[in-house]
XYZ file of C-alpha atoms in Angstrom:
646
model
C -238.810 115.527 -153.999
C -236.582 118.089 -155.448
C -237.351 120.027 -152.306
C -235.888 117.748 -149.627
C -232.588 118.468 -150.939
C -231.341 120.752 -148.960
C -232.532 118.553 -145.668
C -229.450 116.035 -146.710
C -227.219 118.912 -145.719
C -229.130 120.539 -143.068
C -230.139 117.655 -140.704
C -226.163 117.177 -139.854
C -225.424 120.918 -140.187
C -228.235 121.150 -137.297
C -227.064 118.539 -134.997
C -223.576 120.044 -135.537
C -225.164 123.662 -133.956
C -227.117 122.215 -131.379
C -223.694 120.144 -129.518
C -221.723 122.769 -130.230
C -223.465 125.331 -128.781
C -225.585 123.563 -126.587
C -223.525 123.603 -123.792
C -222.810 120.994 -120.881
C -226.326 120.246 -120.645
C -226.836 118.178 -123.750
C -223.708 116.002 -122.665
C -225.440 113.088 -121.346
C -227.662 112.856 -124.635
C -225.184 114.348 -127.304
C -223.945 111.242 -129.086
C -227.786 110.449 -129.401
C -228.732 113.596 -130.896
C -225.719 113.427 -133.124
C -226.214 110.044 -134.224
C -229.503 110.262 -134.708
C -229.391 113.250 -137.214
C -227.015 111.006 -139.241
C -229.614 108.533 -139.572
C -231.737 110.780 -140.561
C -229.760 111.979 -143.612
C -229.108 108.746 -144.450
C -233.017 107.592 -144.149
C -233.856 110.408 -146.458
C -230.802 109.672 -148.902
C -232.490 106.566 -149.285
C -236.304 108.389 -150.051
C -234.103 110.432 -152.518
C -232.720 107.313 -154.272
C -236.059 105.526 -154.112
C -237.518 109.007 -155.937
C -234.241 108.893 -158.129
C -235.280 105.062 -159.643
C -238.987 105.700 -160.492
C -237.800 108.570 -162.915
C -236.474 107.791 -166.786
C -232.738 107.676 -166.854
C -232.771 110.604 -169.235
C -234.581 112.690 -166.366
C -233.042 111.507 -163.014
C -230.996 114.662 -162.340
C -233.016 116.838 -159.934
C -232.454 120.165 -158.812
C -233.249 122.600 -156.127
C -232.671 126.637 -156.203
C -232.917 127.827 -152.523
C -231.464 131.826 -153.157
C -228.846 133.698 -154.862
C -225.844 134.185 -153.027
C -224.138 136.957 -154.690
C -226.004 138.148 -156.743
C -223.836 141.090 -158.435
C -223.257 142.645 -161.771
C -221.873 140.008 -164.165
C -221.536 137.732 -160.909
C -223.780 134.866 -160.071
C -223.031 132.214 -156.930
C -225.982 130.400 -156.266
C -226.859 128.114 -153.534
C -228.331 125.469 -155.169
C -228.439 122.027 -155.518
C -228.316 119.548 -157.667
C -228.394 115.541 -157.372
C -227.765 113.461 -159.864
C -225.921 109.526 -160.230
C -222.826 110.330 -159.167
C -223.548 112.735 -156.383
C -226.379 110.346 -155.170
C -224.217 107.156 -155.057
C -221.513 110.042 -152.929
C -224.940 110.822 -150.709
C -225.534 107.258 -149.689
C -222.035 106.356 -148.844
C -221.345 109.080 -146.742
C -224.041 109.213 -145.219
C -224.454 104.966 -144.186
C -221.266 104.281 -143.777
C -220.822 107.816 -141.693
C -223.975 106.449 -139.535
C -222.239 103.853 -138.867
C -219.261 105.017 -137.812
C -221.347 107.911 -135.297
C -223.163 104.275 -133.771
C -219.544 102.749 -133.555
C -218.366 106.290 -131.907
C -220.983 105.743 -129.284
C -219.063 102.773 -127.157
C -215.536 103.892 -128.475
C -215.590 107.269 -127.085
C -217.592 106.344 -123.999
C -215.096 107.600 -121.493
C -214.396 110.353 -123.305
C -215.207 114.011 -121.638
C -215.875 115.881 -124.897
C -217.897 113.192 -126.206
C -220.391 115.755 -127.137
C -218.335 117.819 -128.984
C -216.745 114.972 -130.579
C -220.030 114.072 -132.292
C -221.048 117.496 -133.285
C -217.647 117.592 -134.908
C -218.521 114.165 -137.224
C -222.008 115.953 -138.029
C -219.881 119.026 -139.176
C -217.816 116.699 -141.209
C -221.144 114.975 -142.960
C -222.553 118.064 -143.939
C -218.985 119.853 -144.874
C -218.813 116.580 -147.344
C -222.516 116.127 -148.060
C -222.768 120.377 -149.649
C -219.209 119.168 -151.552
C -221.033 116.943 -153.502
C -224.961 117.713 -154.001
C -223.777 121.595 -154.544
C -224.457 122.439 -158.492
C -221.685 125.163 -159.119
C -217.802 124.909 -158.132
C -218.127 128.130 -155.780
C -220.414 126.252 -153.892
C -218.478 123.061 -153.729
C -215.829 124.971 -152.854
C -217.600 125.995 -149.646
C -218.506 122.697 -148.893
C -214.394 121.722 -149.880
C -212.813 123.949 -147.545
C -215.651 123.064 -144.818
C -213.903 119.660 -144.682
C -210.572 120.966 -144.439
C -211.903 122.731 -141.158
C -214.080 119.997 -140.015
C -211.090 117.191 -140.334
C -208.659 119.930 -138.572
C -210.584 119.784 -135.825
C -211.278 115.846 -135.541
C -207.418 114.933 -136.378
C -206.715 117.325 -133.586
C -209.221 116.741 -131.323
C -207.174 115.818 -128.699
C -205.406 118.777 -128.646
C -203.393 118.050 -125.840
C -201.175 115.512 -127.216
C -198.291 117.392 -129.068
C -198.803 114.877 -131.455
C -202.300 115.309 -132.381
C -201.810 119.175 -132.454
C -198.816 118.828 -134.909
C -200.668 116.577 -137.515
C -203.780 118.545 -137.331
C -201.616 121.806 -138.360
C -200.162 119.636 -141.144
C -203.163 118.489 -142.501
C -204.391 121.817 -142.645
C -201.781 123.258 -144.303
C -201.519 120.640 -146.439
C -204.567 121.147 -147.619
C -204.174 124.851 -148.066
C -201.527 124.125 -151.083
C -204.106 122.088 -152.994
C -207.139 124.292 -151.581
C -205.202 127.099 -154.181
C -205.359 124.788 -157.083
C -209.355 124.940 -156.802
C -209.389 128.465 -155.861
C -207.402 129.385 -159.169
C -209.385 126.859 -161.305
C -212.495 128.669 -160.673
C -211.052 131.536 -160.944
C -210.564 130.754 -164.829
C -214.084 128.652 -165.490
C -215.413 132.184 -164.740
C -212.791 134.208 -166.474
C -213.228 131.850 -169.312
C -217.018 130.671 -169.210
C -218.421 133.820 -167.176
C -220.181 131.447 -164.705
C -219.247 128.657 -161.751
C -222.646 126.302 -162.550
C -221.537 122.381 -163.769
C -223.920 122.623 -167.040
C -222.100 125.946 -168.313
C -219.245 125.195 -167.843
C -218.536 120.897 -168.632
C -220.644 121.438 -172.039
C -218.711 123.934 -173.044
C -215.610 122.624 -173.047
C -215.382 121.378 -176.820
C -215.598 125.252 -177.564
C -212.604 126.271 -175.529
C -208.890 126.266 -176.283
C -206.923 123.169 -175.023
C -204.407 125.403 -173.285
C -207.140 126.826 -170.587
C -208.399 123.565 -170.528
C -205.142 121.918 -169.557
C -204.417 125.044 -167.172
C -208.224 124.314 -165.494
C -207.290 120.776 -165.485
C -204.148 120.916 -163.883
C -205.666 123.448 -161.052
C -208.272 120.927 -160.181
C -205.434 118.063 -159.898
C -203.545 119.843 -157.434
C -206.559 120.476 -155.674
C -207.666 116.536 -155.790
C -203.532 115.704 -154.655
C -204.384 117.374 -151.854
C -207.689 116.130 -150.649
C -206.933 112.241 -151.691
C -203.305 112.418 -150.054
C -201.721 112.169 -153.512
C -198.346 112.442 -154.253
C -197.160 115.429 -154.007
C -199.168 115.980 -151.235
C -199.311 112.720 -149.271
C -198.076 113.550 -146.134
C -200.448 114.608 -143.810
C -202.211 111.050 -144.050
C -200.459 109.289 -142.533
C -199.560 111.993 -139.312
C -203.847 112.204 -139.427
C -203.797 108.614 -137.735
C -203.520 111.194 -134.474
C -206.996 111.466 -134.046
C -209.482 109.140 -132.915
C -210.276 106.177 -134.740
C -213.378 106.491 -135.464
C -211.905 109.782 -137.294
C -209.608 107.727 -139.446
C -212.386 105.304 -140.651
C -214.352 108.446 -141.761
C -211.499 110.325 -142.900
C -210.480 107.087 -144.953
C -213.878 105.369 -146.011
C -216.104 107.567 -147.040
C -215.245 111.461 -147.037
C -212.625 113.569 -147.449
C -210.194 111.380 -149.219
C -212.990 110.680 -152.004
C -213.215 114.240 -152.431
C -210.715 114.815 -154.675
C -211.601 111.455 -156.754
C -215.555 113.054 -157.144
C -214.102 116.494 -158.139
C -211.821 114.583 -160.944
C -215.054 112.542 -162.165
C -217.682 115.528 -161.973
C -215.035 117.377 -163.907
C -214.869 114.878 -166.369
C -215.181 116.515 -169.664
C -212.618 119.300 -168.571
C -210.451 116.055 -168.655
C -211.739 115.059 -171.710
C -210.785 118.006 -173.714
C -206.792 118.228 -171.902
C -205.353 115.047 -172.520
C -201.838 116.593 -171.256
C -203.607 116.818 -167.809
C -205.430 113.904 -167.745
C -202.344 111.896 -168.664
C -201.260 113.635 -165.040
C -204.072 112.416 -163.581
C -202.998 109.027 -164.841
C -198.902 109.964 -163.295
C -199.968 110.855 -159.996
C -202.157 107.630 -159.270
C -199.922 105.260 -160.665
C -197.050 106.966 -158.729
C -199.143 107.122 -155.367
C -200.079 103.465 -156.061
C -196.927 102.110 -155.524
C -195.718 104.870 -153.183
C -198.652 104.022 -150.358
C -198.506 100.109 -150.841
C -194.440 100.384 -150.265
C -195.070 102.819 -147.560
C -197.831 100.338 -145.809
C -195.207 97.133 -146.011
C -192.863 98.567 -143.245
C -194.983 100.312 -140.672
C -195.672 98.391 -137.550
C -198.409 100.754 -136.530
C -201.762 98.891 -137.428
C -203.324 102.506 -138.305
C -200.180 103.588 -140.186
C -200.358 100.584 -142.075
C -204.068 101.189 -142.975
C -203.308 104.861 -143.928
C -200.628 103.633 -146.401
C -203.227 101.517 -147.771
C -205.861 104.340 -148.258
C -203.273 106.115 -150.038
C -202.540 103.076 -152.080
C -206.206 102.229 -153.128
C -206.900 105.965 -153.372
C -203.926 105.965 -156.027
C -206.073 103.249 -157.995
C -208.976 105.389 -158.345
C -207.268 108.348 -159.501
C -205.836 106.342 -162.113
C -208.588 104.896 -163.328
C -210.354 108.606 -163.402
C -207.622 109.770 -165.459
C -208.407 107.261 -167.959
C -211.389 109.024 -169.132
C -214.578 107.097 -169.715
C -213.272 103.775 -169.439
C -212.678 104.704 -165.813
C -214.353 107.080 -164.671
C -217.114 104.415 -163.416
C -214.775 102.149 -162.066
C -212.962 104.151 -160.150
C -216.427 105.382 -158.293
C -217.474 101.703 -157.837
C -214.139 101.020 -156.517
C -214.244 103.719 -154.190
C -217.690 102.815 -152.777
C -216.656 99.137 -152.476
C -213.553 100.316 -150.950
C -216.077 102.981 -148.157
C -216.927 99.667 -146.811
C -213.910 97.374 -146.303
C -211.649 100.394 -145.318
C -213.970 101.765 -143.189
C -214.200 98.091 -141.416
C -210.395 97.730 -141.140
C -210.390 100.925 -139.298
C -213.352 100.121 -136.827
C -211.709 96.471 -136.300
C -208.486 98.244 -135.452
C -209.946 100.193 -132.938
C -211.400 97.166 -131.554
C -208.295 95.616 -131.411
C -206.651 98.800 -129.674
C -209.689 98.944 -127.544
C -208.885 95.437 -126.015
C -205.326 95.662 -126.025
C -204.652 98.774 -123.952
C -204.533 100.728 -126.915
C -201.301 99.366 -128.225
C -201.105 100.189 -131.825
C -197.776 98.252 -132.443
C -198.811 95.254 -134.164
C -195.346 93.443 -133.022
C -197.290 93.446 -129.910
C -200.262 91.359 -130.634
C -200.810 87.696 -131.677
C -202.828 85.185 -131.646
C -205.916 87.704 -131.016
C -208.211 86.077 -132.970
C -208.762 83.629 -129.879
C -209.965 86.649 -127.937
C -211.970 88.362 -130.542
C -213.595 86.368 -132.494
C -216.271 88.942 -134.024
C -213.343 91.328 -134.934
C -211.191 88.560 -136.367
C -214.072 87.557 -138.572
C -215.015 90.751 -140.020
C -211.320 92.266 -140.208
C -210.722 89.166 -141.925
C -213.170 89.863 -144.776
C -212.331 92.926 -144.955
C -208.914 91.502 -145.438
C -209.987 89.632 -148.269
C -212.050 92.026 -149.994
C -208.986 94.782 -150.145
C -206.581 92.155 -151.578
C -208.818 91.257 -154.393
C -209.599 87.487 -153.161
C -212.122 86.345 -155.998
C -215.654 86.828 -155.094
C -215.314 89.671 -152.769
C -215.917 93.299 -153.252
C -212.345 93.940 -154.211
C -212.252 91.398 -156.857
C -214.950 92.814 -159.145
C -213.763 96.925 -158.468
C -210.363 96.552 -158.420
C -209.448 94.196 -161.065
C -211.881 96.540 -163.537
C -209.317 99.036 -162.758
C -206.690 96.698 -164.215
C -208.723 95.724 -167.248
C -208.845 99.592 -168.081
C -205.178 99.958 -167.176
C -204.196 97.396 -169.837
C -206.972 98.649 -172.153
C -205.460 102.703 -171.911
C -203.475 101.839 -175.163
C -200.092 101.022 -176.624
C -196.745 101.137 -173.929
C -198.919 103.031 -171.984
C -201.461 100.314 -171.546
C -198.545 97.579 -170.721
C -197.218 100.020 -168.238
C -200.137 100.740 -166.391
C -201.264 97.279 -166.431
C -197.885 96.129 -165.025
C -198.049 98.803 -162.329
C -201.431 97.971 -160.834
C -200.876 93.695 -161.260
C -197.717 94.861 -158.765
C -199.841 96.998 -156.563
C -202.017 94.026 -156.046
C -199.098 91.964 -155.117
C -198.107 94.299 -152.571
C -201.516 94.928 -151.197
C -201.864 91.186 -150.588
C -198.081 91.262 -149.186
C -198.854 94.217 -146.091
C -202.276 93.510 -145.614
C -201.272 89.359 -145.026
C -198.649 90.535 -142.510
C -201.402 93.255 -140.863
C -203.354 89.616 -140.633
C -200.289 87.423 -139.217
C -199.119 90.192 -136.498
C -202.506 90.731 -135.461
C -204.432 87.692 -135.242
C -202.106 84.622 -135.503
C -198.625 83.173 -134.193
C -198.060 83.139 -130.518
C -199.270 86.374 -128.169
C -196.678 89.161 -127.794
C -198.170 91.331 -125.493
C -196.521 93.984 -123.105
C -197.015 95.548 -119.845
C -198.926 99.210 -120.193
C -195.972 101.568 -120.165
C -196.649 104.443 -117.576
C -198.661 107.150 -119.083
C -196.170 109.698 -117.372
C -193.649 108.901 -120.015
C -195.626 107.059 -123.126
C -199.247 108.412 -123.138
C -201.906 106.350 -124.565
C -202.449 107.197 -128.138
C -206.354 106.802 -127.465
C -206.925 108.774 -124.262
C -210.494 107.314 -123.319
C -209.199 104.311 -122.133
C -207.470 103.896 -118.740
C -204.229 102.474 -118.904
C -202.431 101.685 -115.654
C -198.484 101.449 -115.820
C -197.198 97.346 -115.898
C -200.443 95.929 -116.162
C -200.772 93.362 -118.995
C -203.915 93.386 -121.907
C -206.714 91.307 -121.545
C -207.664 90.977 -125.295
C -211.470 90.941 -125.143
C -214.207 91.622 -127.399
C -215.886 95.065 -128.056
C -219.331 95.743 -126.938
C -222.024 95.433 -129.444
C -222.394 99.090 -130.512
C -218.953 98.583 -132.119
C -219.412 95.250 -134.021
C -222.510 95.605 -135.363
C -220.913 98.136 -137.395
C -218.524 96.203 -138.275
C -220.605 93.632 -139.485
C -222.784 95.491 -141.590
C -219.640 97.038 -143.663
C -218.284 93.198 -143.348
C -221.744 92.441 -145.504
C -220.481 94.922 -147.677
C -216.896 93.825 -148.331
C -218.414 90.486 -149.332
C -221.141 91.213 -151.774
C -221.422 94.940 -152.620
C -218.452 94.615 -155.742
C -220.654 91.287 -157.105
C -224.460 93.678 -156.655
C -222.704 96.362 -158.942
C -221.303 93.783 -161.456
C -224.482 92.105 -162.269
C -225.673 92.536 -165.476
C -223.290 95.864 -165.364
C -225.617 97.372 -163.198
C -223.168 100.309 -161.494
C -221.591 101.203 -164.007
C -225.173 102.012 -166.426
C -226.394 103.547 -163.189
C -223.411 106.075 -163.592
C -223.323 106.057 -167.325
C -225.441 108.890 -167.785
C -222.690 111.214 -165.725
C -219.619 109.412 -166.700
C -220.234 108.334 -170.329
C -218.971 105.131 -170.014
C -217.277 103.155 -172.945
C -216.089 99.524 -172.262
C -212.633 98.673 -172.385
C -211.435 96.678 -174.347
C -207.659 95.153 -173.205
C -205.258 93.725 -175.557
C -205.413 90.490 -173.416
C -208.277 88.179 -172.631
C -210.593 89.186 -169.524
C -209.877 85.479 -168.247
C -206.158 85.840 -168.958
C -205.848 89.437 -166.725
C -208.077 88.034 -164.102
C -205.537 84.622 -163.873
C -202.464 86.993 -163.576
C -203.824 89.130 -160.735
C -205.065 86.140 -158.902
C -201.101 84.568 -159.276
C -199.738 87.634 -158.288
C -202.119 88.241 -155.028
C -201.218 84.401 -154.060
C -197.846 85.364 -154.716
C -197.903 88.175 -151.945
C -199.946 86.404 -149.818
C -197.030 83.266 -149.802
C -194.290 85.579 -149.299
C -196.006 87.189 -146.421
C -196.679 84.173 -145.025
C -193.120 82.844 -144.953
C -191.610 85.763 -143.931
C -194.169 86.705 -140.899
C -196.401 83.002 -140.600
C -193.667 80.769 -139.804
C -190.805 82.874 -138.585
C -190.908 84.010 -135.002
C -191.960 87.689 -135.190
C -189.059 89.762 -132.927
C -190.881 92.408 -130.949
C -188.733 95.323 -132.147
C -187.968 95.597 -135.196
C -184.567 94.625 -136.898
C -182.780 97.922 -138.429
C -183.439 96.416 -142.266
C -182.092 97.464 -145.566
C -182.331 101.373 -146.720
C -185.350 101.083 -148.314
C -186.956 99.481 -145.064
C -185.951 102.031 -143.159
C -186.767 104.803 -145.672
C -190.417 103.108 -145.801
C -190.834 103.598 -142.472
C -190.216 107.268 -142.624
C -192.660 107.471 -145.385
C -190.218 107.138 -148.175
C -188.636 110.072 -146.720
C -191.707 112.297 -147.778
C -191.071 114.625 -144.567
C -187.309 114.919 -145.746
C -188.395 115.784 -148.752
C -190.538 118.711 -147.829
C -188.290 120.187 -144.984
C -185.392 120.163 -147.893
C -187.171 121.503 -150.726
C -190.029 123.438 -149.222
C -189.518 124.226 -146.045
C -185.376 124.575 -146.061
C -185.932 126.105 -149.280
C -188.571 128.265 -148.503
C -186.074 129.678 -145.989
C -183.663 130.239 -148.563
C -185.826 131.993 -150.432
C -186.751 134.332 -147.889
C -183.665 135.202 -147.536
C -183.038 136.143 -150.366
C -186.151 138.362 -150.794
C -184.765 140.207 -147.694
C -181.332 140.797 -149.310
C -182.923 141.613 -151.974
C -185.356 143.993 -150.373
C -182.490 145.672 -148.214
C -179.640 145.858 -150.990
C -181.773 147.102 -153.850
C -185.056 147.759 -153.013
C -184.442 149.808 -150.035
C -180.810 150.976 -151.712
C -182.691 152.563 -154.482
C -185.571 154.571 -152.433
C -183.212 155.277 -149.857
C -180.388 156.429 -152.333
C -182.841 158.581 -153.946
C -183.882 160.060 -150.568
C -180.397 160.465 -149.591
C -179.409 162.153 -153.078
C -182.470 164.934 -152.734
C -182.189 165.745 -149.684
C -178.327 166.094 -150.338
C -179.173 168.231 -153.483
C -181.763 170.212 -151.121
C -179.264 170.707 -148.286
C -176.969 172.075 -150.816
C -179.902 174.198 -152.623
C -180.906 175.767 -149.436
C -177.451 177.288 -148.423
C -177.955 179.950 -151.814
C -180.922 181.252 -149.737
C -179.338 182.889 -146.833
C -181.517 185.978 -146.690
C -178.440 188.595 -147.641
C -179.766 191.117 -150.252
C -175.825 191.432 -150.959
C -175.405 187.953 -152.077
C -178.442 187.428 -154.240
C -177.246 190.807 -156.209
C -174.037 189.059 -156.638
C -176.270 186.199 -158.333
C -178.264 188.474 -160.424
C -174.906 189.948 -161.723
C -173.318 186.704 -162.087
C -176.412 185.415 -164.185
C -176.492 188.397 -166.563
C -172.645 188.170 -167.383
C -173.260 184.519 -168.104
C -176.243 185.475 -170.251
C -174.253 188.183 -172.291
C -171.298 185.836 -172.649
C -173.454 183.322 -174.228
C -175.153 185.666 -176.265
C -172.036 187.500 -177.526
C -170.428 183.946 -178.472
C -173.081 182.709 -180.302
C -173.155 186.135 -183.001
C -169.607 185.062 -183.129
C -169.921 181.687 -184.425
């Protein structure tokens, strides 16, 4: 079975050549082809998993060698592969719920031109994302790492026409790029410090390194995972990505490249282990993001924006918990698997909703929608519930073991991080109610189609004629059975992995999992973060359920408004990076022109003064060099003469 490894990777990487250099002629048949080699992945993810299960828990890690990749003196990168827990529960995620989302693509982007391209662009992303996590070394992942930077540049800007889409697509690249040299230096010290890039090496020796390089790795591969996972810092090219097609965003959001960075922070777990100064900024950077996404996701009107502040949100909870250490590490994976399925439905339901609504994306334009689509209302609607934590859903059993470890962290720490995840629940329940309200109940506020001249359709597949009103309908069936399926797994994927513990000893042999233990009852946490979801839920409700919802939206206090600029993030970065980046520049070149180039051209200037000067003894006159031989021996007696003297 070992051998069949490589095929996870290779079946999308091979649909991904064929449409995109197959030409026109593979247009009609493309999103088959594409679609199909998906499946495939997925088909054989499951042979893997069913191979995985009939081995002994000690022996379940399998591994395939397929050559050396440089192979130099004192320098080993290997393609090889290896598939263990973690990466196979990463294997079958990316590659269902990415299936999925390919059969969705097929009626979304049915008008669509570059259809075929579009497809071999999502098998480019599956097998970017699937080598990130079945590769056995960091160099490797770090092939597979900067594969999905490429692969989401060109899917966020795939409509490359829109300014727009162009613009985020840059961002998100560049983005990227600033975490991308976090990795790039952390593996740059596992091998100055370890002498090799391979996962056994270098996690089981950690114990026998200093802390120092161990913080310094650690800290590398967090700036790497900001990045990736849209953390803060580096949050803002999330919400910009909501440019692309939607389809993108549910992949983007559900099940790859925003996981990344939470897989690289669990694989690396005992780097974490031994730098508790940088997994207490693990810990920082998802509590921070927590709160900044949920805020961020309670004032935008845009149903994808809204979303993407979510992702950022629930992202931030899985960070968190992975910088607990092995009270986490687990529940942060099962939380982000449970999440692959009720994001990844919110997404696809959006589209539907955009789909049958001209593609408005304001949600002060909707209403009353679940009339029209019932199918969509249904499973948005449990996906709804699942994401807020409503007991018995997926939500429920993933996110609230992220609180339990929270609480259970230790000491003020515990009671802080506790606190800060019962009020991210709160405000989950609070945006994601009024996402519910504007959408699908109250009384219909559609408008006319503006004319594409002047407001282009954000989804150009759909034709939009100017003044003509939506007629809210239901998608075809190629885009709600997907949704249905990941509805199934919003409801009862979080209770599967909580019976008898089963996900989190399926992962303990990666993660070494301890049980937390809270300074508060189980019953008592899980009665608090019920009372504080109802709590959002009511003030949602009485803000958006039984007030008449105003089209545009009023001007608000300063935070609203600084919410819906993304807590200013942008502001931020042109100030201190990009203003200041100026600045600096500036400075270099002053510095470069006054001294720099002062002190080589001074020095030029002063020889070739002392040379000019030099050169006017040699003027070729026998006379006037005897004069200087005479000159010289007087000087020479003189100084002889004086000296006998003394």
């Amino acid at each position: 079975m070992e051998n069949l490894i490589a095929l996870l990777v290779a079946a999308p990487l091979l649909g991904a050549a064929v449409l995109l250099c197959g030409g026109r002629r593979l247009d009609r048949v493309g999103h088959w082809i594409g679609t199909v080699l998906a499946g495939a992945s997925f088909v054989l993810g499951v042979v893997l998993f069913g191979a995985m299960l009939g081995y002994d828990v000690e022996a379940r890690t399998m591994r395939q060698h397929l050559y050396s990749w440089i192979p130099v003196e004192g320098f080993q990168g290997d393609v090889a592969f290896q598939l263990d827990q973690l990466s196979m529960t990463f294997v079958l995620l990316i590659t269902g719920v990415g299936t999925l989302i390919h059969i969705y693509s097929i009626g979304y982007m049915e008008h669509d031109e570059r259809r075929r391209r579009f497809f071999g662009y999502l098998n480019l992303f599956l097998a970017a994302m699937l080598l990130l996590v079945v590769a056995d070394n960091y160099l490797l992942l770090y092939f597979g790492w900067e594969g999905v930077g490429l692969a989401s540049y060109l899917l966020i800007g795939f409509w490359q026409h829109k300014p727009s889409a162009a613009t985020a697509a840059k961002k998100a690249f560049i983005v990227n790029r600033v975490g991308d040299i976090g990795l790039s230096i952390a593996i740059m010290l596992m091998f100055t410090t370890f002498g090799t890039f391979a996962f056994g090496p270098v996690l089981g020796a950690t114990g026998d390194t200093s802390e120092g390089k161990m913080t310094a790795i650690g800290l590398m591969l967090l700036l790497a995972a900001c990045g990736k996972s849209a953390q803060v810092p580096l949050q803002s090219w999330l919400g910009d990505a909501m440019e692309g097609p939607t389809p993108v965003s549910a992949l983007i959001h559900a099940a790859t490249m925003v996981t990344a960075g939470v897989y690289l922070i669990t694989r690396s777990g005992a780097i974490f282990n031994a730098a508790p100064d940088a997994q207490l900024a693990v810990v920082v950077v998802g509590a921070v993001t927590l709160l900044f996404g949920a805020i961020v996701g309670c004032a935008k009107d845009d149903i994808k924006k809204a979303l993407a502040g979510s992702t950022m949100s629930q992202i931030g909870y899985m960070i968190l918990a992975a910088g607990l250490g092995p009270i986490g590490y687990a529940f942060a994976i099962m939380h982000l698997v449970t999440h692959g399925f009720f994001k990844a439905g919110l997404f696809l339901g959006a589209g539907s909703v955009m789909h049958g609504m001209n593609d408005e994306v304001d949600m002060r334009k909707y209403g009353g929608l679940r009339k029209y689509m019932p199918v969509t209302f249904v499973t948005f609607g449990l996906g709804y519930l699942a994401i807020i934590g409503f007991p018995g859903l997926s939500g429920f059993f993933s996110k609230d073991k992220i609180i339990e470890a929270a609480f259970a962290s230790g000491g003020t720490q515990g009671w802080i991080l506790g606190s800060v995840t019962l009020l991210g629940a709160g405000i989950t329940a609070y945006y994601m109610t009024r996402v519910m309200i504007l959408t699908f109940f109250g009384e219909k506020r559609w408008q006319p189609a503006p004319d594409p001249d002047t407001a282009p359709s954000v989804e150009p597949g759909i034709e939009v004629h100017p003044g003509e009103m939506p007629h809210p309908h239901e998608s075809p069936k190629s885009m709600t059975i997907p949704m249905i399926v990941l509805a199934f797994g919003s409801v009862f994927a979080g209770g599967f992995f909580s019976i008898g513990d089963r996900f989190v000893n399926w992962l303990e042999p990666v993660t070494q999992f301890e049980h937390p233990h809270p300074p508060i009852s189980v019953p008592v946490i899980t009665g608090l973060t019920v009372a504080v979801l109802l709590a959002g839920v009511a003030i949602a409700y009485v803000q958006y359920g039984r007030k008449p919802v105003p089209v545009v939206a009023p001007r608000g206090s300063f935070v609203t408004r600084a919410a819906r600029r993304d807590l200013l993030q942008d502001d931020f970065n042109h100030v201190v990076l990009v203003r200041g980046g100026e600045h600096l520049t500036r400075s270099l070149v002053y510095v470069d022109h006054t001294l720099v180039d002062g002190v080589v051209n001074g020095t030029a200037a002063t020889v070739g003064g002392l040379s000019g000067r030099l050169r006017k003894l040699q003027n070729g006159y026998a006379r006037s060099y005897a004069v200087s031989m005479f000159g010289g021996t007087a000087v020479l007696i003189a100084v002889t003469l004086l000296m006998r003297a003394v």
